[in-house]
Backbone as a ProteinNet text record, in pm:
[ID]
protein_1_A
[PRIMARY]
MIRVLLAEDPGMTRGALARLLGLEADIEVVAQVAAGDEIVDAALVSRPDVALLDIELPGLSGLDAAALLRDEAPDCRVVILTTFARPGYLRRALEAGAAGLLVKDGPVRELAATIRRVLTGETVVDPALAAADAGPGPDPLTARQ
[TERTIARY]
325.7	223.7	234	240.3	245.2	100.5	57.9	-72.2	-87.2	-175.8	-188.4	-328.9	-329.8	-453.4	-449.4	-566.9	-577.6	-683.6	-635.7	-730.4	-724.1	-846.3	-861	-1000.9	-1021.6	-1153.8	-1253.2	-1379.6	-1477.6	-1473.4	-1507.4	-1522.4	-1440.2	-1439.5	-1378.3	-1229.1	-1163.1	-1014.2	-972.1	-1028.7	-990.4	-1008.1	-1126.4	-1150.8	-1054.3	-1027.6	-942.7	-798.5	-755.6	-619.5	-606.3	-708.6	-701.2	-688.4	-774.2	-766.1	-629.5	-572.8	-442.3	-332.8	-336.6	-233.6	-254.5	-385	-416.2	-352.2	-325.6	-261.5	-114.6	-54	74.6	75.3	166.1	174.7	200.2	266.9	299.9	231.1	120.2	49.9	-102.1	-153	-298.6	-349.5	-459.7	-526.3	-624.8	-585.5	-672.2	-772.8	-762.6	-865.7	-869.7	-984.9	-1007.5	-1107.9	-1061.5	-1144.4	-1153.6	-1259	-1283.7	-1268	-1239.1	-1224.4	-1105.1	-1040.3	-922.9	-951.1	-1068.8	-1094.1	-1132.1	-1127.7	-1153.7	-1024	-911.2	-783.5	-723.2	-718.3	-658.6	-739.4	-868	-948.9	-928.2	-932.3	-909.9	-773.9	-670.6	-539.7	-530.8	-592	-585.5	-659	-754.6	-839.3	-760.9	-707.5	-656.1	-508	-441.5	-290.9	-210.1	-220	-145.9	2	84.1	225.6	249.8	177.4	175.3	42.9	35.1	-89.1	-56.1	-141.4	-132.9	-241.5	-209.4	-301.4	-302.2	-420.3	-435.1	-411.8	-344.9	-312.8	-433.1	-535.9	-661.8	-774.6	-821.1	-935.5	-1041.4	-1163	-1272.4	-1242.3	-1268.7	-1269.1	-1131	-1029.5	-890.3	-794.2	-704.6	-604.1	-515	-460.8	-366.3	-245.6	-206.7	-91.9	-123.4	-238.5	-283.9	-296.8	-356.6	-372.4	-236.9	-143.9	-6.3	52.4	36.4	92	24.9	-109.1	-175.5	-130.7	-115.1	-67.6	72.8	158.6	291.9	281.5	174.4	167	78.4	-21.2	-121.1	-81.7	-12.8	27.3	170.9	265.5	400.2	467.3	421	479.8	430.7	334.7	275.3	341.8	400.9	477.4	372.5	396.8	294.4	356.1	279.3	306.3	195.7	228.4	126.4	118	-4.2	-29.5	-90.3	-40.5	-107.4	-116	-210.7	-225.6	-137.5	-97.5	-21.1	101	206.4	330.9	319.3	302	286.7	395.1	449.5	557.3	496.1	575	535.2	492.4	444.7	394.5	503.6	619.3	726	769.4	793.7	829.3	729.4	595.6	496.6	475	486.2	477.6	583	705.4	820.5	808	760.8	732.7	626.3	536.8	419	464.5	588.1	629.2	616.9	576.5	564.2	696.7	693.7	811.2	824.6	717.1	715.5	614.4	640.4	544.9	548.5	432.5	426.1	315.2	328.6	220.9	130.9	-3.2	-93.5	-122.9	-85.4	-119.5	0.6	97	209.2	170	261.6	239.9	221.1	135	113.1	233	312.4	430.2	528.5	534.7	612.8	565	431.8	374.6	397	388.7	420.5	565.7	651.4	800.6	822.9	749.8	764.4	714.7	601.8	558.2	662.4	727.3	833.5	948.4	991.9	1104.9	1087	969.2	949.5	954.6	920.4	927.1	1059.7	1160.3	1307.1	1363.8	1286.9	1337.6	1370.7	1354.6	1388.8	1282	1322.2	1225.6	1228.1	1100.5	1085.1	1016.3	1070.3	1006.7	1002.4	892.3	877	962.9	1045.8	1139.7	1072.6	945.6	878.8	830.7	796.7	759	872.2	985	1108.2	1140.8	1139.8	1173	1078.2	954.4	852.2	884.7	936.4	969	1107.9	1192.9	1330	1335.6	1234	1233.7	1232.1	1279.6	1271.3	1128.3	1100.9	969.6	908.2	810.1	735	654.8	617.2	533.9	392.5	326.1	188.5	81.2	114.7	18.7	-1.6	-117.1	-134	-111.7	-96.8	-84.9	-199.9	-321.4	-436.1	-426.2	-374.8	-369.4	-263.7
-678.5	-597.6	-619.7	-511.2	-521.6	-516.9	-621.8	-633.8	-572.7	-485.8	-410.3	-423.6	-447.2	-449.2	-316.8	-248.1	-119.7	-123.6	-102.6	-105.8	41.1	106.8	246.8	267.5	357.8	388.3	412.1	392.1	416	558.9	578.6	714.3	742.6	862.9	894.1	880.2	882.7	866.5	736.5	625.6	495.9	487.6	529.1	521.2	612	729.5	821.4	769.1	715.5	659	534.8	454.2	341.7	383.5	490	538.9	595.7	669	732.2	625.4	514	418.7	340.9	326.3	258.3	329	455.2	530	491	428.4	379.2	260.6	254.9	153.4	6.8	6.3	-131.2	-162.8	-88.1	-111.3	-135.5	-239	-271.1	-298.4	-224.3	-238.7	-354.6	-468.3	-590	-608.7	-535.4	-544.1	-418.4	-377.6	-265.2	-311	-277.2	-313.1	-191.3	-181.3	-71.6	-103.2	-218.3	-259.7	-360.7	-343.4	-424.7	-580.1	-611.4	-763.7	-817.4	-737.5	-793.8	-815.9	-765	-760.3	-899.9	-989.3	-1125.8	-1200.6	-1207.4	-1279.1	-1229.4	-1092.6	-1024.4	-1054.3	-1065.1	-1093.5	-1248.4	-1330.1	-1468	-1496.5	-1415.2	-1433.1	-1362.3	-1240.1	-1155.2	-1173.4	-1222	-1254.7	-1129	-1026.3	-897.6	-916.5	-840.3	-833.7	-741.7	-632.3	-530.2	-494.7	-483.2	-432	-299.5	-201.7	-66.1	-62	-50.4	-51.1	74.9	136.5	241.1	199.6	276.8	228.7	226.2	313.1	314.9	271.1	151.2	90.6	35.7	38.2	-25.4	-174	-233.6	-384.5	-437.4	-386.3	-438.9	-329.9	-293.6	-195.4	-244.2	-150.9	-187.3	-257.5	-214.9	-289.6	-432	-458.1	-593.8	-676.9	-614.8	-685.8	-718.4	-623.6	-652.3	-777.1	-794.3	-910.2	-1033.9	-1023.7	-1143.6	-1179.3	-1072.6	-1098.3	-1161.4	-1127.1	-1175.9	-1327.6	-1376.7	-1523.7	-1588.6	-1525.3	-1580.4	-1569.4	-1458.5	-1430	-1370.8	-1455.5	-1405.4	-1340.9	-1376.1	-1319.9	-1173.6	-1126.7	-1000.9	-890.5	-801.7	-683.4	-594.9	-536	-438.6	-300.8	-202.3	-62.3	-3.1	46.6	107.3	261.7	306.1	445.2	511.8	637.1	708.1	854.9	921.1	1061.8	1142.5	1088.2	1159.2	1086.3	1169	1107.1	1104.1	981.2	959.7	864.2	897.8	807.4	671.3	565	430	364.5	444.6	382	307	369.1	306.8	173.8	175.3	53.9	-58	-20.2	-123	-169.4	-89.8	-124.5	-225.5	-200.7	-283.7	-416.7	-414.2	-542.1	-626.1	-561.7	-631.7	-686.5	-659.1	-711.5	-612.1	-488.2	-389.1	-363.9	-339.8	-304.5	-150.8	-84.2	60	129.7	254.9	341.7	481.4	525.4	647.5	734.7	864.3	952.9	945.4	926.2	900.5	1016.2	1138.3	1260.3	1300.7	1216.8	1240.4	1219.8	1263.5	1250	1101.7	1076.3	937.9	881.9	964.6	913.6	863.8	921.5	864	732.3	722.4	595.4	486	519.7	421.8	381.6	476.5	441.1	355.6	378.8	291.5	156	136.8	-0.4	-67.3	-3.8	-66.6	-106.5	-12.5	-35.4	-147.4	-158.5	-266.8	-404.7	-404.2	-535.7	-580.8	-481.4	-523.7	-562.9	-553.3	-594.8	-478.5	-358.2	-239.7	-213	-142.5	-97.4	58	111.3	258.9	317.5	428.5	506.6	646.4	712.5	854.1	925.1	1017.6	1086.5	1149.4	1206.9	1267.8	1167.2	1048.3	939.9	887.7	875	832.2	923.2	1062.5	1156	1161.8	1132.3	1130.3	1008.2	906.8	790.2	795.5	883.1	898.8	968.7	1036.8	1111.5	1013.9	1068.6	988.6	983	896.1	895.9	763.7	732.5	604.5	598.3	476.1	449.3	478.9	580.9	622.4	511.1	417.4	320.1	212.3	167.6	52.5	-75.5	-190	-311.2	-341.5	-298.9	-323.8	-223	-110.3	-14.2	-65.5
-1821.5	-1761.6	-1606.8	-1528.4	-1386.2	-1332.1	-1264.6	-1208.9	-1070.8	-1047.8	-928.6	-862.7	-732.2	-651.1	-576.6	-581.5	-506	-398.2	-276.9	-159.2	-104.8	-123.7	-86.8	-35.1	55.4	95.8	-16.5	6.5	-102.2	-142.1	-264.8	-316.5	-445.9	-484	-612.6	-609.1	-494.2	-496.7	-547.1	-514.3	-557.2	-714.2	-763.8	-905.2	-989.6	-935.2	-1008.4	-1004.4	-897.4	-885.3	-982.2	-981.7	-1070.8	-1221.2	-1255.2	-1393.4	-1425.3	-1335	-1356.9	-1368.8	-1284.8	-1296.1	-1425.9	-1469.5	-1596.4	-1716.2	-1703	-1806.6	-1835.6	-1737.9	-1750.3	-1842.4	-1945.3	-2042.3	-1986.6	-1867.9	-1815.4	-1683.3	-1647.4	-1523.4	-1556.7	-1497.1	-1507	-1366.6	-1329.8	-1200.9	-1225	-1157.2	-1176.7	-1074.9	-959.1	-850.1	-769.5	-721.3	-639.4	-525.1	-402	-288.7	-199.9	-118.4	-31.8	119.3	148.9	293.3	308.2	419.9	442.2	450.6	494.4	502.3	363.3	264	120.4	51.6	101.4	34	3.7	95.5	73	-31	-16.5	-107.4	-252.3	-265.2	-392.3	-449.5	-362	-409.8	-454.4	-385.7	-420.6	-560.9	-582.7	-712.2	-828.1	-805.2	-918.4	-930.8	-837.7	-838.4	-881	-800.4	-839.9	-814.3	-881.3	-848.4	-737.3	-727.2	-624.3	-564	-432.9	-373.7	-307.8	-345.8	-288.9	-180.1	-62.6	53.1	130.8	140.4	228.2	368.9	446.9	586.9	673.9	648.1	727.6	639.7	662.9	590.2	681.3	640	722.1	730.6	837.6	845.4	898.8	829.9	863.7	816.2	892.7	851.7	740.1	661	557	615.4	740.4	798.4	835.5	884.3	916.7	789.9	688.1	558.3	496.3	511.5	454.7	514.2	655.2	721.8	669.6	645.5	591.4	451.5	371.4	231.1	241.1	324.5	340.8	346	421.9	448.6	336.6	290.9	196.6	50.2	12.5	-122.2	-119.3	-87.3	-64.9	-184	-307.4	-428	-459.5	-384.1	-397.7	-312.2	-371.1	-301.5	-252.6	-143.6	-76.3	-64	-98.3	-73.2	6.2	119.2	201.1	168.5	165.1	134.2	252	282.4	399.4	368	434	422	511.2	627.7	726	765.3	792	843.1	994.1	1054.4	1190.7	1247	1358.9	1406.3	1430.7	1399.9	1407.3	1281	1190.7	1060	988.6	973.5	899.8	959.3	1078.9	1160.2	1147.4	1158.1	1151.3	1014.8	916	772.2	736.2	774.7	747	818.6	946	1017.2	948.2	893.6	821.1	690.2	646.1	517.6	398.1	426.6	313.5	253.3	120.3	49	21.6	60	42.2	129.3	154.2	236.4	175.1	119.6	50.1	104	90	112.6	-20.9	16	-97.8	-190.4	-139.9	-215.2	-312.6	-324.7	-412.6	-558.5	-648.4	-791.6	-832.7	-926.2	-967.5	-1038.3	-1097.6	-1171.7	-1058.7	-943.9	-830	-782.8	-772.6	-730.1	-836	-958.1	-1066	-1063.1	-1036.6	-1021.6	-908.9	-799.4	-678.9	-705.5	-776.3	-812.9	-890.2	-977.5	-1057.8	-978.7	-880.9	-796.7	-703.3	-640.1	-542.4	-612.8	-735.9	-805	-836.3	-826.5	-838.7	-711.3	-598	-470.2	-382.7	-426.2	-350.2	-242.8	-139.8	-42.6	-65	-75	-108.6	1.2	64.3	172.4	130	147.9	121.7	235.5	195.6	299.7	409.1	380.6	494.9	591.5	548.5	639.3	718.1	649.3	723.1	822.8	796.9	896.3	1022	992	1105	1194.2	1140.9	1220.4	1290.8	1241.8	1294.6	1429.5	1467.6	1599.4	1716.3	1829.6	1954.7	2005.3	2091.2	2157.7	2133.7	2212.8	2197.7	2078.8	2034.2	1929.1	1967	1896.3	1947.9	1902.5	1824.6	1786.1	1878.3	1908.9	1991.5	1906.8	1964	1891.8	1796.8	1838.3	1755.2	1623.2	1639.1	1525.1	1424.7
[MASK]
+++++++++++++++++++++++++++++++++++++++++++++++++++++++++++++++++++++++++++++++++++++++++++++++++++++++++++++++++++++++++++++++++++++++++++++++++

C-alpha cells in the first residue's frame, strides 16, 4: 500500500481528492492537512511514502514545505500541485527536492500514476508546466515565494 499525505487548502477539494485517491487499490491517504506549517509534523507522525503538496498554502508554501521534508523526512517523495503554470515553479520545485510537479485539475488517474512513478525514482512534470518554465525571462517569484 502506498501511503500518501495530502496538503491542500481547506474545503471540499481536499476531501474529494482524498476520497478519489482512496478508490485506488494501492493508495491510502494517511494524513490530510490544510496549512503548510502542518506538513512536516504530519509526515513525521504518519510516515507517508508520497506527499502531495499544494504550491500555495497558508502558513508555509508547498515549495518551502518540500525543502523541509527533504531534510526531515528524506524517504518521502514530494509531488507539488498547482492550479496555474507560472514561470519559476518548475525550477523552484526541483530545487526544493520535489519529484513531481502537476496541474491539480488533471485526472485523478494521472495523479495516481504519478504517485506510483515517483516511487520508482522518476521525476514527473506536467508538460504544460514544463513549457511555462522553458520560456526566456526572469523568474517572477521572489525568494520568499
